[in-house]
Short mmCIF file of C-alpha atoms in Angstrom, two decimals:
data_model
loop_
_atom_site.label_atom_id
_atom_site.label_comp_id
_atom_site.label_asym_id
_atom_site.label_seq_id
_atom_site.Cartn_x
_atom_site.Cartn_y
_atom_site.Cartn_z
CA MET J 1 -14.34 46.58 96.39
CA ALA J 2 -14.70 48.97 93.41
CA THR J 3 -10.95 48.73 92.85
CA LEU J 4 -11.13 44.91 92.72
CA ARG J 5 -14.00 45.07 90.21
CA ILE J 6 -11.97 47.41 87.96
CA ARG J 7 -8.93 45.12 88.14
CA HIS J 8 -11.10 42.09 87.38
CA LEU J 9 -12.71 43.86 84.43
CA GLY J 10 -9.28 44.86 83.08
CA ARG J 11 -7.98 41.29 83.31
CA ARG J 12 -11.09 39.97 81.58
CA ARG J 13 -10.77 42.44 78.73
CA ALA J 14 -7.10 41.59 78.35
CA LEU J 15 -7.92 37.88 78.20
CA GLU J 16 -10.69 38.52 75.69
CA ALA J 17 -8.31 40.58 73.51
CA ALA J 18 -5.67 37.86 73.70
CA ALA J 19 -8.23 35.21 72.78
CA ALA J 20 -9.36 37.33 69.82
CA LEU J 21 -5.78 37.66 68.59
CA VAL J 22 -5.26 33.91 68.82
CA ALA J 23 -8.50 33.31 66.93
CA LEU J 24 -7.47 35.74 64.20
CA ALA J 25 -4.05 34.11 63.91
CA LEU J 26 -5.63 30.66 63.63
CA LEU J 27 -8.07 31.94 61.01
CA ALA J 28 -5.26 33.50 58.98
CA TRP J 29 -3.25 30.28 59.21
CA TRP J 30 -6.31 28.29 58.10
CA LEU J 31 -7.00 30.54 55.11
CA LEU J 32 -3.42 30.74 53.84
CA PRO J 33 -2.61 28.13 51.18
CA ALA J 34 -0.06 25.57 52.26
CA ASP J 35 3.20 25.71 50.29
CA ASP J 36 5.15 22.68 49.25
CA PRO J 37 8.54 22.44 50.92
CA SER J 38 11.41 24.10 49.08
CA PRO J 39 13.56 21.45 47.39
CA GLY J 40 17.33 21.69 47.32
CA GLY J 41 20.08 20.76 44.94
CA ARG J 42 21.27 22.10 41.62
CA VAL J 43 19.66 22.19 38.17
CA THR J 44 20.86 23.40 34.78
CA PHE J 45 18.64 25.47 32.51
CA ALA J 46 19.47 25.82 28.79
CA THR J 47 18.33 29.21 27.45
CA GLY J 48 19.18 30.62 24.00
CA VAL J 49 21.33 33.12 22.15
CA PRO J 50 22.30 36.45 23.76
CA THR J 51 19.67 39.21 23.31
CA GLY J 52 16.98 36.60 22.57
CA VAL J 53 13.80 36.14 24.63
CA TYR J 54 14.83 32.67 25.87
CA GLU J 55 17.99 34.12 27.37
CA ARG J 56 16.15 36.95 29.15
CA TYR J 57 13.28 34.74 30.29
CA GLY J 58 15.72 32.25 31.79
CA ALA J 59 17.61 35.00 33.64
CA LEU J 60 14.42 36.40 35.18
CA LEU J 61 13.17 32.95 36.17
CA GLU J 62 16.53 32.22 37.82
CA GLN J 63 16.18 35.42 39.88
CA ARG J 64 12.78 34.29 41.19
CA VAL J 65 14.08 30.77 41.93
CA ARG J 66 16.95 32.29 43.93
CA THR J 67 14.42 34.25 46.01
CA GLU J 68 11.66 31.67 46.45
CA LEU J 69 13.64 28.42 46.40
CA PRO J 70 16.83 29.38 48.29
CA GLU J 71 17.99 25.77 48.62
CA LEU J 72 17.85 25.23 44.85
CA GLU J 73 20.66 26.50 42.63
CA MET J 74 19.83 27.11 38.96
CA GLU J 75 22.68 27.40 36.46
CA LEU J 76 21.90 29.06 33.12
CA ARG J 77 23.64 27.92 29.95
CA PRO J 78 23.26 29.70 26.58
CA SER J 79 22.46 27.71 23.45
CA GLN J 80 21.62 28.11 19.78
CA GLY J 81 17.92 27.52 20.47
CA SER J 82 15.17 24.90 20.51
CA VAL J 83 16.87 22.08 18.61
CA GLU J 84 20.01 22.23 20.73
CA ASN J 85 17.93 22.67 23.90
CA ILE J 86 16.03 19.44 23.25
CA ARG J 87 19.27 17.57 22.61
CA ARG J 88 20.79 18.93 25.82
CA VAL J 89 17.85 17.83 27.98
CA LEU J 90 17.92 14.33 26.54
CA SER J 91 21.69 14.02 26.92
CA GLY J 92 21.58 15.19 30.53
CA GLU J 93 23.51 18.41 29.82
CA ALA J 94 20.44 20.37 30.94
CA ASP J 95 17.58 19.58 33.31
CA PHE J 96 15.12 22.18 32.04
CA THR J 97 14.79 24.35 28.96
CA ILE J 98 12.45 26.22 26.64
CA ALA J 99 11.66 24.81 23.19
CA GLN J 100 9.17 25.44 20.41
CA ALA J 101 6.37 22.89 20.05
CA ASP J 102 7.20 22.25 16.38
CA ALA J 103 10.84 21.45 17.19
CA VAL J 104 9.68 18.99 19.86
CA ALA J 105 7.19 17.42 17.45
CA ALA J 106 9.88 17.08 14.78
CA HIS J 107 12.18 15.31 17.25
CA LEU J 108 9.40 12.95 18.30
CA GLY J 109 8.39 12.29 14.70
CA ALA J 110 11.95 11.49 13.69
CA GLY J 111 12.21 8.93 16.47
CA GLY J 112 15.09 10.84 17.98
CA PRO J 113 17.19 9.15 20.67
CA ASP J 114 15.17 8.68 23.87
CA ALA J 115 12.50 11.10 22.59
CA ALA J 116 9.84 9.31 24.64
CA ARG J 117 11.55 10.56 27.82
CA LEU J 118 10.72 14.20 27.09
CA ARG J 119 8.15 15.85 29.35
CA ALA J 120 6.69 19.34 29.72
CA CYS J 121 6.05 21.56 32.72
CA ALA J 122 3.98 24.30 31.06
CA ARG J 123 2.91 25.92 27.85
CA LEU J 124 4.50 29.36 27.95
CA TYR J 125 4.00 32.02 25.28
CA ASP J 126 3.86 32.06 21.48
CA ASP J 127 6.81 32.85 19.23
CA TYR J 128 5.95 35.09 16.27
CA ILE J 129 7.86 34.54 13.05
CA GLN J 130 9.45 37.80 11.96
CA LEU J 131 10.93 38.43 8.50
CA VAL J 132 12.98 41.63 8.73
CA VAL J 133 14.30 43.64 5.77
CA ARG J 134 15.63 47.16 5.27
CA ALA J 135 12.88 49.70 4.62
CA ASP J 136 14.08 50.31 1.06
CA SER J 137 14.22 46.58 0.24
CA PRO J 138 12.26 45.37 -2.80
CA VAL J 139 11.14 42.32 -0.78
CA ARG J 140 7.37 42.44 -0.24
CA THR J 141 6.67 38.72 0.11
CA ALA J 142 8.75 35.69 1.05
CA ALA J 143 8.87 34.69 -2.63
CA ASP J 144 10.85 37.88 -3.31
CA LEU J 145 13.78 36.44 -1.33
CA ALA J 146 14.93 34.47 -4.40
CA GLY J 147 18.61 35.08 -5.08
CA LEU J 148 19.16 36.99 -1.81
CA ARG J 149 21.26 36.41 1.33
CA VAL J 150 18.86 35.39 4.09
CA GLY J 151 19.62 34.82 7.76
CA VAL J 152 17.80 31.71 8.96
CA GLY J 153 19.14 31.27 12.50
CA GLU J 154 21.91 29.04 13.79
CA LEU J 155 22.11 25.38 12.82
CA GLU J 156 20.47 24.10 16.03
CA SER J 157 18.03 26.97 16.48
CA GLY J 158 14.26 26.70 16.35
CA VAL J 159 13.96 29.41 13.69
CA ARG J 160 16.00 27.49 11.10
CA PRO J 161 13.44 24.70 10.41
CA ILE J 162 10.60 27.24 10.41
CA ALA J 163 12.47 29.47 7.94
CA ARG J 164 13.08 26.50 5.65
CA ARG J 165 9.41 25.49 5.77
CA LEU J 166 8.32 29.07 5.03
CA LEU J 167 10.70 29.36 2.09
CA THR J 168 9.36 26.07 0.74
CA ALA J 169 5.79 27.29 1.23
CA ALA J 170 6.72 30.38 -0.80
CA GLY J 171 7.82 28.15 -3.68
CA LEU J 172 11.57 28.46 -3.04
CA ASP J 173 14.18 25.76 -2.52
CA PRO J 174 16.05 26.82 0.67
CA ASP J 175 19.25 25.14 -0.58
CA ARG J 176 19.26 26.49 -4.12
CA ASP J 177 17.09 29.58 -4.51
CA VAL J 178 18.48 31.63 -1.63
CA THR J 179 21.83 31.97 0.10
CA THR J 180 21.06 30.85 3.63
CA VAL J 181 23.22 32.33 6.38
CA HIS J 182 23.32 30.54 9.73
CA GLU J 183 23.58 33.26 12.35
CA GLY J 184 21.70 34.06 15.56
CA ILE J 185 19.63 37.05 16.61
CA ASP J 186 22.69 38.48 18.35
CA THR J 187 24.45 39.00 14.99
CA MET J 188 21.79 39.10 12.23
CA PRO J 189 20.57 42.67 12.92
CA GLY J 190 24.10 44.06 12.61
CA MET J 191 24.66 42.05 9.44
CA LEU J 192 21.47 43.48 7.92
CA GLU J 193 22.58 47.01 8.81
CA GLY J 194 26.05 46.41 7.40
CA GLY J 195 24.74 45.09 4.10
CA ARG J 196 25.94 41.53 4.68
CA LEU J 197 22.36 40.22 4.76
CA ASP J 198 19.35 41.18 2.64
CA ALA J 199 16.82 39.81 5.13
CA PHE J 200 16.57 37.59 8.18
CA PHE J 201 13.99 35.36 9.80
CA TRP J 202 13.49 35.33 13.54
CA SER J 203 11.14 33.35 15.76
CA GLY J 204 10.64 34.98 19.13
CA GLY J 205 8.31 36.47 21.70
CA LEU J 206 7.14 40.05 21.22
CA PRO J 207 8.95 42.27 21.33
CA THR J 208 12.36 40.68 20.79
CA GLY J 209 14.97 43.05 22.22
CA ALA J 210 17.41 42.72 19.32
CA VAL J 211 14.75 43.58 16.74
CA GLN J 212 13.52 46.41 18.94
CA SER J 213 17.02 47.87 19.16
CA LEU J 214 17.53 47.50 15.41
CA ALA J 215 14.27 49.34 14.73
CA ALA J 216 15.32 52.19 17.04
CA ARG J 217 18.56 52.85 15.18
CA SER J 218 17.83 51.77 11.62
CA ASP J 219 14.97 52.02 9.11
CA VAL J 220 13.62 48.49 8.71
CA ARG J 221 10.39 46.78 7.73
CA LEU J 222 8.52 43.56 8.63
CA VAL J 223 7.31 41.36 5.76
CA GLY J 224 3.97 39.61 6.18
CA LEU J 225 3.94 35.81 6.14
CA GLY J 226 0.27 35.07 6.82
CA ASP J 227 -0.48 34.13 3.21
CA LEU J 228 1.83 31.10 3.56
CA VAL J 229 -0.19 29.36 6.29
CA PRO J 230 -2.24 27.05 3.97
CA ALA J 231 0.88 25.88 2.09
CA LEU J 232 2.69 25.52 5.39
CA HIS J 233 -0.01 23.28 6.88
CA ALA J 234 0.06 21.07 3.78
CA GLN J 235 3.74 20.15 4.24
CA ASP J 236 3.86 17.60 7.08
CA PRO J 237 2.26 16.71 10.45
CA VAL J 238 4.67 18.98 12.35
CA ALA J 239 3.15 22.01 10.62
CA ARG J 240 -0.07 21.64 12.63
CA HIS J 241 1.75 23.43 15.45
CA TYR J 242 1.84 26.64 13.40
CA ARG J 243 -1.11 29.00 13.45
CA ALA J 244 -2.01 32.17 11.64
CA ALA J 245 -1.45 35.21 13.86
CA VAL J 246 -1.34 38.97 13.69
CA MET J 247 1.64 40.75 15.19
CA PRO J 248 0.07 43.52 17.31
CA ALA J 249 0.59 47.05 16.03
CA ASP J 250 2.43 48.04 19.20
CA ALA J 251 4.98 45.21 19.07
CA TYR J 252 7.48 47.41 17.21
CA PRO J 253 5.87 50.88 16.99
CA ASP J 254 8.86 52.41 15.17
CA VAL J 255 8.43 49.86 12.38
CA GLN J 256 4.73 49.09 12.20
CA ARG J 257 3.37 52.62 12.50
CA GLY J 258 0.04 51.49 13.89
CA GLU J 259 -0.48 48.48 11.62
CA GLY J 260 -0.59 44.80 12.52
CA VAL J 261 1.46 42.29 10.52
CA GLU J 262 -0.05 38.96 9.46
CA THR J 263 2.37 36.17 10.27
CA VAL J 264 2.77 32.70 11.79
CA ALA J 265 3.02 31.77 15.48
CA VAL J 266 4.09 28.67 17.41
CA ALA J 267 3.87 27.83 21.11
CA ASN J 268 6.85 27.53 23.45
CA LEU J 269 7.02 24.86 26.14
CA LEU J 270 8.96 24.56 29.36
CA VAL J 271 10.60 21.19 28.74
CA THR J 272 12.30 18.64 30.98
CA ALA J 273 12.91 14.89 31.01
CA GLN J 274 11.09 12.09 32.76
CA ARG J 275 14.07 11.64 35.10
CA ALA J 276 13.64 15.12 36.67
CA ASP J 277 12.87 15.15 40.41
CA PRO J 278 9.08 15.60 40.85
CA ASP J 279 9.56 17.90 43.87
CA VAL J 280 11.90 20.17 41.92
CA THR J 281 9.63 20.12 38.88
CA ALA J 282 6.55 21.00 40.94
CA ALA J 283 8.38 23.82 42.72
CA LEU J 284 9.81 25.26 39.50
CA THR J 285 6.39 25.17 37.83
CA ARG J 286 4.92 26.94 40.86
CA VAL J 287 7.53 29.71 40.71
CA LEU J 288 6.99 30.13 36.97
CA ILE J 289 3.20 30.51 37.24
CA ARG J 290 3.25 32.71 40.35
CA ASN J 291 5.75 35.13 38.85
CA ARG J 292 4.18 35.61 35.46
CA ASP J 293 3.52 39.31 36.05
CA ARG J 294 6.98 40.00 37.49
CA ILE J 295 8.67 38.36 34.51
CA ALA J 296 6.26 39.97 32.05
CA HIS J 297 7.29 43.40 33.32
CA GLU J 298 10.55 42.88 31.41
CA VAL J 299 9.59 40.13 28.95
CA HIS J 300 6.18 41.15 27.65
CA ALA J 301 5.60 37.79 26.00
CA ALA J 302 5.34 36.24 29.48
CA GLN J 303 1.93 37.88 29.89
CA ARG J 304 0.62 34.95 27.84
CA VAL J 305 1.56 32.43 30.53
CA ASP J 306 -1.74 31.43 32.11
CA LEU J 307 -2.69 28.78 34.64
CA ARG J 308 -5.73 27.79 32.55
CA THR J 309 -3.72 27.13 29.37
CA ALA J 310 -0.37 26.08 30.85
CA ILE J 311 -1.45 22.43 31.00
CA TYR J 312 -1.93 22.20 27.22
CA THR J 313 1.58 21.06 26.33
CA ASP J 314 0.95 19.14 23.10
CA PRO J 315 2.91 17.23 21.81
CA LEU J 316 4.40 16.36 25.22
CA PRO J 317 2.74 14.90 28.31
CA LEU J 318 3.07 16.80 31.57
CA HIS J 319 5.82 15.75 33.96
CA GLU J 320 4.57 14.06 37.12
CA GLY J 321 5.75 16.98 39.29
CA ALA J 322 4.04 19.60 37.12
CA ARG J 323 0.84 17.57 37.14
CA ARG J 324 1.01 17.45 40.93
CA TYR J 325 1.26 21.25 41.08
CA TYR J 326 -1.70 21.82 38.74
CA ARG J 327 -3.85 19.39 40.71
CA ALA J 328 -2.99 21.24 43.93
CA VAL J 329 -4.06 24.64 42.58
CA LYS J 330 -7.08 23.48 40.60
CA PRO J 331 -10.12 25.58 41.66
#
């Protein structure tokens, strides 16, 4: 009889343990957030010039897409920058890209072809405008660039229109008072070192790898641009997308030596077109937001990507798929 009681007690405890495990499993399932299904297919992502932040950001995002959306193939294509990226999305050469808010606003304001079809997935990080000269350069302000050879980015880059606006704000005619050189961040640092440029403008997240590398091997200096903000804002409606900003002292420690640099900043947007598949757009936005910290480990500017501010994509409306994602994760 005692033996039967022991066996009965053992079975009961086993059943109770099994029931507890089932309950825990159900609770865990209930508490875990439901994921949208992983979409399939193939998308093209236009990035930027080699060594630029767009190029690195796109590569890191593609790695996360490969891991988290295994049925979706993302092809990266380099470009000159924001202006070309916008054109590629509208022409169908690219499905997604990164572009500066001012470049988007300029395209919309000019009534560019099919501009109304542009949509955004997220506000990303800010680009800081960087005017780089050799340490022994006499250039102390943008006005001192008169008569010099100045790199202003490639013809379809986002930095080119900003550089022209800044030169104008400094009282210079970009076509007559300086010799503008249309090169990208992959070549301008070497040209400055080699004496083929006296200065160059760059618009990028902090730190930009090419500027960082230049600072490590050559004695250079950053010229402040913050005094130009009032004149910049007075130019045209597009200029409202520029804001006064201070480049943190640790952006380029070898150059700044513990001092911030007053400059101008502009937001970057993850851009697509109205035609983009809502499921793909929602999934890509989800991967972007979830992996902010992973991407920021290598692209520090990505630390600025934030769920609370990502929805503020002026001057573009959110794509339907991105809006769906934000609604799903809204607290």
